[in-house]
Short mmCIF file of C-alpha atoms in Angstrom, two decimals:
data_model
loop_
_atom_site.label_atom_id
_atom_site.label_comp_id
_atom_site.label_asym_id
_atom_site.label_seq_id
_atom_site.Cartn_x
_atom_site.Cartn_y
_atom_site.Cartn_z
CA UNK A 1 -58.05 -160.14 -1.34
CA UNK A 2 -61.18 -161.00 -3.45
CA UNK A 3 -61.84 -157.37 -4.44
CA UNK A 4 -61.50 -153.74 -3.28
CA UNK A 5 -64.69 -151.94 -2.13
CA UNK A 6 -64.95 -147.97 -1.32
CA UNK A 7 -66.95 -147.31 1.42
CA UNK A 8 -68.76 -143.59 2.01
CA UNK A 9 -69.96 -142.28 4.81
CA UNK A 10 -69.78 -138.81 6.14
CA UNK A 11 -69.32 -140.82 9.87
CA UNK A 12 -66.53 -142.43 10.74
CA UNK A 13 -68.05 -144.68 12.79
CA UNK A 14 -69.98 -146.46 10.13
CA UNK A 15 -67.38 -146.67 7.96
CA UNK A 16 -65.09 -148.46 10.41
CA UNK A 17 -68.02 -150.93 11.15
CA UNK A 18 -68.42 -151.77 7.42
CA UNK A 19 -64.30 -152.15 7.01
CA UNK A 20 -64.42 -154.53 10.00
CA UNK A 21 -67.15 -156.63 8.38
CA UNK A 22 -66.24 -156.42 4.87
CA UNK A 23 -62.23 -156.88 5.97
CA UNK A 24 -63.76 -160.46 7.72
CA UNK A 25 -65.12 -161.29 3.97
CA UNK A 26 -61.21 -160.56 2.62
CA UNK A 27 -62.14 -157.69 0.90
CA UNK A 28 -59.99 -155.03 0.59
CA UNK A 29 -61.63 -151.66 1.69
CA UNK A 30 -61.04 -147.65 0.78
CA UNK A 31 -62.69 -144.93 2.50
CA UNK A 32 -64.03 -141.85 1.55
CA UNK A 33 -66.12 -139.61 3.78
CA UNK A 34 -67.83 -137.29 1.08
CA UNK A 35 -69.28 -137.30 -2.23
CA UNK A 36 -66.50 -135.36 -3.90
CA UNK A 37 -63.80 -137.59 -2.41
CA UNK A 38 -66.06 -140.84 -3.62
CA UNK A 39 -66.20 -139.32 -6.86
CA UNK A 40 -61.72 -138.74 -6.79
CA UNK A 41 -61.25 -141.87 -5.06
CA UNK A 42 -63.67 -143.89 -8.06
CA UNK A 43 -61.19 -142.28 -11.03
CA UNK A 44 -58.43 -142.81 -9.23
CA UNK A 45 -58.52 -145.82 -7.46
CA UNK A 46 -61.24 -147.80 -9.69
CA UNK A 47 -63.02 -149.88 -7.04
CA UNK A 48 -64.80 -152.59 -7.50
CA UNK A 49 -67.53 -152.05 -6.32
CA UNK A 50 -68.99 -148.64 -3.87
CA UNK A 51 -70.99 -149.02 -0.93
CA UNK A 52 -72.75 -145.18 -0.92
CA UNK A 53 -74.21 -143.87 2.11
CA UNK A 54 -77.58 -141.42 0.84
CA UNK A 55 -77.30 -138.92 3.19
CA UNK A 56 -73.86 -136.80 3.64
CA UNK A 57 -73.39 -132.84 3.63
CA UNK A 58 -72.11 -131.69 0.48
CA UNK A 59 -74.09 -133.92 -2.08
CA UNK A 60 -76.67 -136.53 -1.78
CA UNK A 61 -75.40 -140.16 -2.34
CA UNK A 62 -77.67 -140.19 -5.24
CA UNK A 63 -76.36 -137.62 -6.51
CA UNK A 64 -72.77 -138.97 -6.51
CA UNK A 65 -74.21 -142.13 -7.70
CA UNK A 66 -76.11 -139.99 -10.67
CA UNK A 67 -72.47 -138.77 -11.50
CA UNK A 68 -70.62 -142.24 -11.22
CA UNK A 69 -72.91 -143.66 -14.23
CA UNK A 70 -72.44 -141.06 -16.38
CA UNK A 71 -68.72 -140.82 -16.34
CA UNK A 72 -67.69 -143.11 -18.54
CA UNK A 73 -64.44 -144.13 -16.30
CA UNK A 74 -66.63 -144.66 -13.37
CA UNK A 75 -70.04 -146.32 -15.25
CA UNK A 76 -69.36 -149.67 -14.84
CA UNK A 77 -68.70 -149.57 -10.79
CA UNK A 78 -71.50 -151.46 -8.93
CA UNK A 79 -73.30 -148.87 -6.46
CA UNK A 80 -74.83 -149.86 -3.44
CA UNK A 81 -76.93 -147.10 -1.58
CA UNK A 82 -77.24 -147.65 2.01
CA UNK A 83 -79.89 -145.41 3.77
CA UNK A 84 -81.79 -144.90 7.02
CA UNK A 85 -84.77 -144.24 4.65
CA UNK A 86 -86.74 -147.36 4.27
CA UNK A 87 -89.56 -145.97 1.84
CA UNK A 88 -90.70 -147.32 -1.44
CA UNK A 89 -90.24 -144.07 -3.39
CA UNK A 90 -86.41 -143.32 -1.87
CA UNK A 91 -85.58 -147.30 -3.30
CA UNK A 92 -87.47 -146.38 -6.28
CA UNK A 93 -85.81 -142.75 -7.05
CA UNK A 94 -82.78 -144.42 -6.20
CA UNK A 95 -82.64 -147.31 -8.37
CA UNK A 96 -83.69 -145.36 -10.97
CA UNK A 97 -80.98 -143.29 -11.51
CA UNK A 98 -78.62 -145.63 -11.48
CA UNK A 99 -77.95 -147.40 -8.08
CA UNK A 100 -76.98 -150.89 -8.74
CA UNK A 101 -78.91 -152.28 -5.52
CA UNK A 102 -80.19 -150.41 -2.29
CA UNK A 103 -80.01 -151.74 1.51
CA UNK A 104 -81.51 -150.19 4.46
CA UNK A 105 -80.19 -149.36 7.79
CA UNK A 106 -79.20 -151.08 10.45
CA UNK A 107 -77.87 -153.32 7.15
CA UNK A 108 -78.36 -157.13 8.01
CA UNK A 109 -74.71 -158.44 7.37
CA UNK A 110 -75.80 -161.40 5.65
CA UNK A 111 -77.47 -159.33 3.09
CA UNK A 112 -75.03 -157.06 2.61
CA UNK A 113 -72.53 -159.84 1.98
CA UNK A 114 -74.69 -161.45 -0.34
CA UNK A 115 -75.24 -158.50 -2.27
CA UNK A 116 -71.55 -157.45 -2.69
CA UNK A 117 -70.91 -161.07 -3.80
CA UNK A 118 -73.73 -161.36 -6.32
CA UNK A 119 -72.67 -157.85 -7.71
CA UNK A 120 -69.23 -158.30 -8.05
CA UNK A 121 -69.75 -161.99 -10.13
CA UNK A 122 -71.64 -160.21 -12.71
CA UNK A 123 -69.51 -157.61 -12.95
CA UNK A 124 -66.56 -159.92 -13.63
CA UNK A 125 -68.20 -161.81 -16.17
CA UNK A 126 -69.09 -158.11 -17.71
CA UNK A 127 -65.68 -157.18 -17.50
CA UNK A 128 -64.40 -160.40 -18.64
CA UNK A 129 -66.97 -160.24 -22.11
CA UNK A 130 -66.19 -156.92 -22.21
CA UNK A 131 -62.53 -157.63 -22.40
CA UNK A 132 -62.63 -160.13 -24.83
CA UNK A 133 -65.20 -158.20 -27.54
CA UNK A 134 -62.41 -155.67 -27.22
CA UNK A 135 -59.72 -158.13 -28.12
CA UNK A 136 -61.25 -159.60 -30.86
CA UNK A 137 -62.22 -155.79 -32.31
CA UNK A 138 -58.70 -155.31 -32.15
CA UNK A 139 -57.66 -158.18 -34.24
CA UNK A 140 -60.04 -157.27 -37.00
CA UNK A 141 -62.57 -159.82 -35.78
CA UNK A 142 -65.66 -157.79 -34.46
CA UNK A 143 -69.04 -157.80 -36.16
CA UNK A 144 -72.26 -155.78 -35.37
CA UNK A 145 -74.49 -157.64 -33.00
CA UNK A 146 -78.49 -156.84 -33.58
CA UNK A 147 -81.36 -158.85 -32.50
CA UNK A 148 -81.12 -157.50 -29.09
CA UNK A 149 -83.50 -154.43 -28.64
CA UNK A 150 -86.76 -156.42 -28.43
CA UNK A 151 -88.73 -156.30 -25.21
CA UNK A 152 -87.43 -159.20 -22.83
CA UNK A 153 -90.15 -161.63 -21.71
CA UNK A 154 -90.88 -162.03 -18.41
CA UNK A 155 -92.15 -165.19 -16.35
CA UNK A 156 -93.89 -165.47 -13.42
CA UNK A 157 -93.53 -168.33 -11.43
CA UNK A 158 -96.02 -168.20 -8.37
CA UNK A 159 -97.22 -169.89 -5.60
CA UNK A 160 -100.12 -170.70 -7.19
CA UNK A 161 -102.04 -169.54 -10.66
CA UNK A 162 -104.56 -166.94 -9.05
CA UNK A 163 -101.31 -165.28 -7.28
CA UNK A 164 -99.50 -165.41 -10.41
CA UNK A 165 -102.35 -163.73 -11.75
CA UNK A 166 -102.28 -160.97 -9.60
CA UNK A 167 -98.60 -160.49 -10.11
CA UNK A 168 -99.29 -160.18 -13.88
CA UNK A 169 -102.51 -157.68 -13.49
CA UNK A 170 -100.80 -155.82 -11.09
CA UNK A 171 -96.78 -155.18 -13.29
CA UNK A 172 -99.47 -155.04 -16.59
CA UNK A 173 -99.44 -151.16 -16.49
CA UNK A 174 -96.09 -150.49 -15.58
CA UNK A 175 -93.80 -153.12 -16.90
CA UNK A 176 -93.51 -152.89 -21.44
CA UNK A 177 -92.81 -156.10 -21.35
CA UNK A 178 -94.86 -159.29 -22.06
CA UNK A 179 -95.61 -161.22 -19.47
CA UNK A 180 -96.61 -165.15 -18.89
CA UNK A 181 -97.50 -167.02 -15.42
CA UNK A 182 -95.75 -169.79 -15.40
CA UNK A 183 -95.97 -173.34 -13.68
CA UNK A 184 -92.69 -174.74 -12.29
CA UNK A 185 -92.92 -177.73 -14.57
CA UNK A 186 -93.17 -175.54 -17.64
CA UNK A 187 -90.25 -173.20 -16.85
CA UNK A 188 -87.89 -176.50 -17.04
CA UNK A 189 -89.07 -177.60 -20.35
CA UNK A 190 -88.55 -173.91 -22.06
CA UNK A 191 -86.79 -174.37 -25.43
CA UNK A 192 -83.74 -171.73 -25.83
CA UNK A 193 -85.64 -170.03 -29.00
CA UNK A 194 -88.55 -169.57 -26.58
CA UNK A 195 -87.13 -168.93 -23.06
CA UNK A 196 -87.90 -166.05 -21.02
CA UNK A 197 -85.91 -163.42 -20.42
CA UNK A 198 -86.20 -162.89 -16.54
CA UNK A 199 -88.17 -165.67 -14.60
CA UNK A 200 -89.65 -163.51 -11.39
CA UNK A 201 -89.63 -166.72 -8.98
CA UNK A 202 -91.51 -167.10 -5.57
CA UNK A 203 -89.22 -168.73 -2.91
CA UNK A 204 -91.75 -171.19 -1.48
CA UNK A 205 -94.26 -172.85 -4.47
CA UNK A 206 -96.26 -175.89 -4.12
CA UNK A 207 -93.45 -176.68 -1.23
CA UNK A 208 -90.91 -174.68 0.81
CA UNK A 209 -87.86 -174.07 -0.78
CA UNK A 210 -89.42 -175.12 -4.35
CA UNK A 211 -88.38 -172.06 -5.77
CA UNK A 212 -84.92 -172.14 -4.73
CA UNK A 213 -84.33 -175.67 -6.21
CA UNK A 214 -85.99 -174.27 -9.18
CA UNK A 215 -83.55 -171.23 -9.65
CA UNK A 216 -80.79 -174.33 -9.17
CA UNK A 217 -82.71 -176.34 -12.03
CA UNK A 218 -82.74 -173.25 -14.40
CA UNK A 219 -79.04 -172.66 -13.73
CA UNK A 220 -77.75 -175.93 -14.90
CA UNK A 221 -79.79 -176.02 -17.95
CA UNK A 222 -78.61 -174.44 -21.77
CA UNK A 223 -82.10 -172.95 -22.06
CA UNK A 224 -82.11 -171.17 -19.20
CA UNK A 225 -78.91 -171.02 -18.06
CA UNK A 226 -78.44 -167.13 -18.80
CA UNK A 227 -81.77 -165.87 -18.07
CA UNK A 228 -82.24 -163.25 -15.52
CA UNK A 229 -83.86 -164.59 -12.12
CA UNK A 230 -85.82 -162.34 -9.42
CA UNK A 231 -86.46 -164.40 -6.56
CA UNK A 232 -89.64 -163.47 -4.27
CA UNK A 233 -89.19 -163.62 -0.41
CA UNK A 234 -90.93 -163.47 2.77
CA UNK A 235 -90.42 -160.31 4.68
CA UNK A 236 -87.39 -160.38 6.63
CA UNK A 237 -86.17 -163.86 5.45
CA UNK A 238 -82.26 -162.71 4.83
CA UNK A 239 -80.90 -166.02 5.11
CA UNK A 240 -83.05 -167.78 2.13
CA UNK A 241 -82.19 -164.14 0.71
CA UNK A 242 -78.62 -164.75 0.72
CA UNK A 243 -78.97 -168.12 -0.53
CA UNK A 244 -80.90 -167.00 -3.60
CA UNK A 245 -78.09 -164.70 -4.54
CA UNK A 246 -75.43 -167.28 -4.08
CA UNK A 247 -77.34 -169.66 -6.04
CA UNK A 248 -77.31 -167.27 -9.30
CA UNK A 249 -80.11 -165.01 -8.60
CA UNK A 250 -79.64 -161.44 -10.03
CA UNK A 251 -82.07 -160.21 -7.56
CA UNK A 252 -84.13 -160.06 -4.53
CA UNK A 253 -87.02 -158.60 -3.10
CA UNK A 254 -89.51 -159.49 -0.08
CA UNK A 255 -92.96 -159.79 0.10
CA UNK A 256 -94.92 -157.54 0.63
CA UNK A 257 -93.75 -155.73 -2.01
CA UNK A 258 -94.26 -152.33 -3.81
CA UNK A 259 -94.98 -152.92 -7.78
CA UNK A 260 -93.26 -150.21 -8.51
CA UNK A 261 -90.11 -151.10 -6.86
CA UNK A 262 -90.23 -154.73 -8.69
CA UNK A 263 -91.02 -153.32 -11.97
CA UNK A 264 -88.02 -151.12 -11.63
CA UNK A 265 -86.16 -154.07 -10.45
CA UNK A 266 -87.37 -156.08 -13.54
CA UNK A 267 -86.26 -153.32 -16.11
CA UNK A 268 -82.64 -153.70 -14.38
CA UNK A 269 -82.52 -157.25 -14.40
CA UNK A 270 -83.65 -156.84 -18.36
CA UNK A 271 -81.22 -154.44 -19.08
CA UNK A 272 -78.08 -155.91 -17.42
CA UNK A 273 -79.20 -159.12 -19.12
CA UNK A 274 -79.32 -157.81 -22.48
CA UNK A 275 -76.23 -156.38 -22.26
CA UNK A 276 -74.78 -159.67 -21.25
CA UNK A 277 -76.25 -161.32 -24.22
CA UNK A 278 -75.19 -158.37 -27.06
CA UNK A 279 -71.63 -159.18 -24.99
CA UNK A 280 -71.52 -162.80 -25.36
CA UNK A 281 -72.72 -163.01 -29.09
CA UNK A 282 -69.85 -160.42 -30.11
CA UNK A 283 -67.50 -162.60 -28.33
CA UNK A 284 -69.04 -165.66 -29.86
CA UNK A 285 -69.03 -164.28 -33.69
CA UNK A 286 -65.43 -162.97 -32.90
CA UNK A 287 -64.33 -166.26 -31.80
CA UNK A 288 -66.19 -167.80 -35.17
CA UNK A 289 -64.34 -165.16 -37.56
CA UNK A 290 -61.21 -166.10 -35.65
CA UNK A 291 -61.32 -169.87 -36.67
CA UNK A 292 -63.21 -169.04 -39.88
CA UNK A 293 -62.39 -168.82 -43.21
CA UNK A 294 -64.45 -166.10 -44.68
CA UNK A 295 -64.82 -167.10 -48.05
CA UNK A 296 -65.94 -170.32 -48.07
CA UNK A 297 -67.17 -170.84 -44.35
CA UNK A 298 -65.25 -173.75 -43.54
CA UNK A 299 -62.73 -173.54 -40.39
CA UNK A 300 -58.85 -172.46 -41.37
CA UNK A 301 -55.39 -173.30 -40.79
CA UNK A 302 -55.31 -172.46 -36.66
CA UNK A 303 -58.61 -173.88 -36.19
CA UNK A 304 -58.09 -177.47 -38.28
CA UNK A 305 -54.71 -177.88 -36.91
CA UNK A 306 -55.27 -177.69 -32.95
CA UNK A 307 -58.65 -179.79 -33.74
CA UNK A 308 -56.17 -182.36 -35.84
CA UNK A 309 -53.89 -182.54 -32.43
CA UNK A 310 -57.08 -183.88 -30.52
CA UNK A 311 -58.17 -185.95 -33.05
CA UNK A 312 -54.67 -187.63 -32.94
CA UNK A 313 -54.99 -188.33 -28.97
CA UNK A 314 -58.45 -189.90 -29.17
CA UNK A 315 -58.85 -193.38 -28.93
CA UNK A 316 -59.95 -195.41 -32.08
CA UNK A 317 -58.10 -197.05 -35.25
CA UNK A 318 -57.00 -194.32 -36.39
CA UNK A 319 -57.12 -190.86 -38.08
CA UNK A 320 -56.97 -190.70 -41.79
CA UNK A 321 -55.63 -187.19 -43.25
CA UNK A 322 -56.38 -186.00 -46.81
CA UNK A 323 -54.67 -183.03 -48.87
CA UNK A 324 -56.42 -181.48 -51.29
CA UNK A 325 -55.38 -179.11 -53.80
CA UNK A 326 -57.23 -178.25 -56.72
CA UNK A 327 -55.45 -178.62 -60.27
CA UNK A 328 -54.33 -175.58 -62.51
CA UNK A 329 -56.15 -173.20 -60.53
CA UNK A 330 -54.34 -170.61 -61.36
CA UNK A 331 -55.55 -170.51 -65.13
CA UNK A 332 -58.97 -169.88 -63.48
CA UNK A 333 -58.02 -166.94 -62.39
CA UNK A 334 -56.38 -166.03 -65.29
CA UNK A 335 -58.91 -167.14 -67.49
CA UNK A 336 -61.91 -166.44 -65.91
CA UNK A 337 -61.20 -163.90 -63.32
CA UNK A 338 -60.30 -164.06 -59.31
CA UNK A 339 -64.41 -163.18 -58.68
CA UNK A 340 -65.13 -166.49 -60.71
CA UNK A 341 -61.96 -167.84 -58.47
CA UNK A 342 -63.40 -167.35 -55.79
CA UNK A 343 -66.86 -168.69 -56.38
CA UNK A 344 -65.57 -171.86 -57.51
CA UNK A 345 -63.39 -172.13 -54.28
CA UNK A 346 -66.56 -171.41 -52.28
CA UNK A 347 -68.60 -174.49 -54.51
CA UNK A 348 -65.90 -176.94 -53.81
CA UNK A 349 -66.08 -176.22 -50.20
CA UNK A 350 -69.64 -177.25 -50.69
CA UNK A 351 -68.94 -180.02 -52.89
CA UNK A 352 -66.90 -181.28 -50.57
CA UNK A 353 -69.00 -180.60 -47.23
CA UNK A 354 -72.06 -182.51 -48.51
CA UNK A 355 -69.57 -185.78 -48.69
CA UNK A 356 -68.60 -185.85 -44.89
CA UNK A 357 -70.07 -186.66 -41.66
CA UNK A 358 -70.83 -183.91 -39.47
CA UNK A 359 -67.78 -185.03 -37.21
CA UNK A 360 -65.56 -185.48 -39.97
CA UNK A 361 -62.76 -182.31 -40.08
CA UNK A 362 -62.78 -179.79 -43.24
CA UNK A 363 -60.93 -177.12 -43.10
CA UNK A 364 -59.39 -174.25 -46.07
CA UNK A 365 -55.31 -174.19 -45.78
CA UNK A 366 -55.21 -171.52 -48.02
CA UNK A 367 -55.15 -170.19 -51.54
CA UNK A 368 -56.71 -173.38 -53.20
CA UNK A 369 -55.72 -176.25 -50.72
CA UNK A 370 -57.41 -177.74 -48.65
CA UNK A 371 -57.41 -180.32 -45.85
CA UNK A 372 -59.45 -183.34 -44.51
CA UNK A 373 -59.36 -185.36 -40.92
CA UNK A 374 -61.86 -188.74 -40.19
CA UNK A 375 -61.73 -189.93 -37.45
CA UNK A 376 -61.32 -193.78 -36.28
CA UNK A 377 -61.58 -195.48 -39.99
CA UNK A 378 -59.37 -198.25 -41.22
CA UNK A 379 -57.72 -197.81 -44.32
CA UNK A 380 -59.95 -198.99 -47.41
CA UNK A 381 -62.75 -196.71 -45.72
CA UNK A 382 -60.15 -193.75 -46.07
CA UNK A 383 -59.35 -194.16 -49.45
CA UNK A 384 -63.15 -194.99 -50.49
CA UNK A 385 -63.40 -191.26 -48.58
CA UNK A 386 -60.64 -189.64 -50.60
CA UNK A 387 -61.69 -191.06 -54.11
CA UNK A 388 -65.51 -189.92 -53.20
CA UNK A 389 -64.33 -186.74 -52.49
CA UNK A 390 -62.35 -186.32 -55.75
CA UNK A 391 -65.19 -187.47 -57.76
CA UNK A 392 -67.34 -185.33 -56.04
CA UNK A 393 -65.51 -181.82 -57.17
CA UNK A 394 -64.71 -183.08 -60.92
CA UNK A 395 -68.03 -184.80 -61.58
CA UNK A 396 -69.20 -181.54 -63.06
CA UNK A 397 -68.30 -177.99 -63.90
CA UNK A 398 -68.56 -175.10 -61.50
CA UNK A 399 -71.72 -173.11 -62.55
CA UNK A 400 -73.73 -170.09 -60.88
CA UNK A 401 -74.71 -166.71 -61.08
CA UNK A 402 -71.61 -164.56 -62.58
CA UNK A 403 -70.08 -167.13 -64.33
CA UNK A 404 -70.38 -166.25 -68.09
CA UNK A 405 -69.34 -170.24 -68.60
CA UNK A 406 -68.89 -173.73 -66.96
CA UNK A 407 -65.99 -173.80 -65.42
CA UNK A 408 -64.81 -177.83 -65.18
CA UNK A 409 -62.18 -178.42 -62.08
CA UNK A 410 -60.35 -181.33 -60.64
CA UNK A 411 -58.74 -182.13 -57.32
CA UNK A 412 -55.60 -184.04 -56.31
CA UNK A 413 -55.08 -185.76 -53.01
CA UNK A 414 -52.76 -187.07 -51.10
CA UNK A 415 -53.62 -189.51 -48.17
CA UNK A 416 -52.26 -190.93 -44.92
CA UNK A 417 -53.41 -192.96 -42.42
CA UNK A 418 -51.89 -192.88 -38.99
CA UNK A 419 -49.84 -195.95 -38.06
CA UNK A 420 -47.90 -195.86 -34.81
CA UNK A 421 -49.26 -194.70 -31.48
CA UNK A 422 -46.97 -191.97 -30.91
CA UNK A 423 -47.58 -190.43 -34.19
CA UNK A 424 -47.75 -186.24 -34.07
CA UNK A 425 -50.02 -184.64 -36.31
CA UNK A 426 -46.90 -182.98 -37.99
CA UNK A 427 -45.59 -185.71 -39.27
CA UNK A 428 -48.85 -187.43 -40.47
CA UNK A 429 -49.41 -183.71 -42.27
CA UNK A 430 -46.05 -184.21 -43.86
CA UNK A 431 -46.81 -187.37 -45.32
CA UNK A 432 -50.06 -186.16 -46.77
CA UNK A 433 -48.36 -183.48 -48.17
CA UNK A 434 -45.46 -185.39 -49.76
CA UNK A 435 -48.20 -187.93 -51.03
CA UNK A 436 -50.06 -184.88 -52.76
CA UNK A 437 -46.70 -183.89 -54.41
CA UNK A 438 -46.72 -187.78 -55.45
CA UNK A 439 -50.41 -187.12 -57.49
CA UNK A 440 -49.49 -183.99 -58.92
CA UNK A 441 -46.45 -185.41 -60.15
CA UNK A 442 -47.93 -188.19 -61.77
CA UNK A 443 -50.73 -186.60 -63.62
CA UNK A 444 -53.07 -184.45 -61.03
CA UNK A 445 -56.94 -185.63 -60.44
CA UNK A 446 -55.96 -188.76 -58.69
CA UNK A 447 -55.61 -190.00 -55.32
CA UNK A 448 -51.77 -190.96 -53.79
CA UNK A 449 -51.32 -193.00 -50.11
CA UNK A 450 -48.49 -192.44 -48.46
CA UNK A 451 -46.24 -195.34 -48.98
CA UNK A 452 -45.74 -195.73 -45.15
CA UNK A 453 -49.56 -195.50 -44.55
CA UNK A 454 -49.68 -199.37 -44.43
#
């Protein structure tokens, strides 16, 4: 089964017409045939997702759907209110307080499919983010997110300009956000600084099914590829409706349409999509802090090792592997003071940054070692790299704010170059290592190959 719905209905004959269809899908289906045993069944059996009939005898759909979102064991269930009511202000009232989507009786099969697809793909991915933020809080890794509570742009993409002009006159007094009518050609070439939020998309444009391929088109592109979409329908045209979902549309709605119903519809598709983006940036600067080194911003020991294993199966001449290690640094410490430590381990990492290629691997070991990978180099290019890199940290003394006095450091490395095919990255680490020993020992601030680097 692709996921468990809970249908309720005060009549049993509805809700064996929506197991029968929803069964056909391969969804598993629980039924509950009043509010209060929707509300039991939700705790206990965590569905995902509720199909909600409005009107039952001891509470109003609504009202169970009021008390779904504000449980905070129930919140995140998609609700779908399905009605005989087919006015504006019921859809309205409804979606307000917290209905996820709202269908209409007789509901057209197609739709309803449609809709319980599109809902429960974004509330994987929500639950998926979600779990992941959550993993990386628990490993220590979680920063604050901001940047997130401006108003979302909004696009209109039209049939034509003085429709798209309407649209914008029209959602002016009721939608906070800005809004921009948009030609189809523009809303491809949208930077990802500058892309809207939610692009509110007419089905047919210049041609029929324009819009469609459009919402494709925004899909597949990094600018756009997370923006919220509303697609615009004609009235009654479920198939193209179900389409739109399947195609990545958060949304639908058919023309003619009630502005207030889309601007509702707009501040839903804003919201859920803001979420989504505080989500994905906590996940993103938890999995940067995982494969970080705080101090001096360059990737650590996990991070540099797995990227040294693919380095090692890429084609090329070879992958060249430095060890660096900088000399007595424990006397700066002693001397000087582990803040003044620190800072110079932090200027190194720069020192030694500004001397690679952006492809080139640099990554922090630990305490004051350090390690380098490049990529497809022969070996006279590798040690021209290592002694470059050893000038480049004991050309000077460390200076900066703090620092009462010029601290001078060196650096010793050890290099190897791989040589046979089957080589791991363990063994080329090894002999790095062993040739770092072999500068150290014979005077520090030099560079050592491995003797079986040849």
């Amino acid at each position: 089964m692709t996921g468990r719905i809970l249908v309720v209905d005060d009549v049993a004959t509805n809700r064996i017409v929506m197991k029968v269809k929803l069964a056909a899908a391969c969804y598993s289906v629980l039924q509950a045939d009043c509010g209060e045993a929707a509300l039991r069944l939700a705790r206990s059996e965590r569905p995902d997702l509720i199909l909600l009939d409005v009107m039952m005898p001891d509470m109003s759909g609504v009202s169970v759907c009021e008390r779904l979102k504000s449980d905070p064991e129930t919140a995140d269930i998609p609700v779908i209110l399905i009605t005989a009511l087919s006015d504006s202000d019921s859809k309205v009232d409804g979606l307000k307080r917290g209905a996820d989507d709202y269908l209409t009786k007789p509901v057209d099969e197609v739709t309803l499919l449609a809709r319980v697809r599109s809902l429960l793909r974004s509330s994987e991915i929500q639950r998926e983010l979600r779990l992941r933020e959550d993993s990386y809080a628990g490993l220590g890794f979680a920063e604050p997110t901001t940047g997130f509570d401006c108003p979302g742009k909004v696009a209109l993409v039209a049939p034509d300009a003085a429709t798209g002009m309407a649209w914008k006159r029209a959602l002016g007094p009721v939608v906070g956000n800005p809004l921009e009518v948009l030609p189809r050609e523009h809303a491809l070439q949208t930077r990802v600084q500058a892309a809207p939020d939610l692009f509110v998309i007419a089905a047919d444009l210049a041609t029929r099914n324009e819009g469609l391929r459009l919402l494709s088109d925004l899909r597949s592109r990094p600018a756009s590829r997370h923006a919220a979409v509303l697609m615009i329908l004609p009235q009654g045209d479920t198939e193209r409706g179900a389409v739109a979902l399947d195609l990545g549309a958060g949304d639908i709605l058919y023309d003619p349409f009630d502005i207030g119903e889309l601007a509702v519809r707009i501040e839903m598709q804003l919201k859920r999509k803001s979420q989504s983006d505080r989500l994905r940036a906590s996940v993103e600067a938890g999995l940067e802090l995982a494969v970080t080194d705080s101090l001096t911003g360059l990737h650590n020991r996990r991070y540099a090792l797995r990227r040294l294993d693919r380095m090692m199966m890429a084609p090329g001449r070879g992958v060249a592997v430095m060890m660096l290690d900088l000399d007595h640094f424990k006397s700066v410490n002693d001397s000087f003071g582990h803040a003044a430590g620190d800072h110079v381990l932090a200027a190194v990492a720069k020192r030694l940054r500004n001397q690679l290629r952006p492809q080139d691997l640099l990554a922090r070991l630990g305490g004051e070692e350090f390690l380098v990978a490049v990529q497809d180099v022969g070996s006279e290019t590798a040690l021209d790299c290592a002694e470059r890199l050893r000038r480049a940290v004991g050309e000077a003394p460390i200076t900066g704010p703090g620092l009462d006095l010029p601290i001078p450091v060196t650096m010793s490395v050890g290099l190897a170059m791989t040589h046979t095919h089957g080589e791991t990255a363990e063994v080329l680490l090894q002999r790095a290592d062993q040739a770092l020993y072999g500068s150290k020992h014979e005077g520090r601030n030099q560079v050592t190959v491995s003797a079986s680097a040849a």
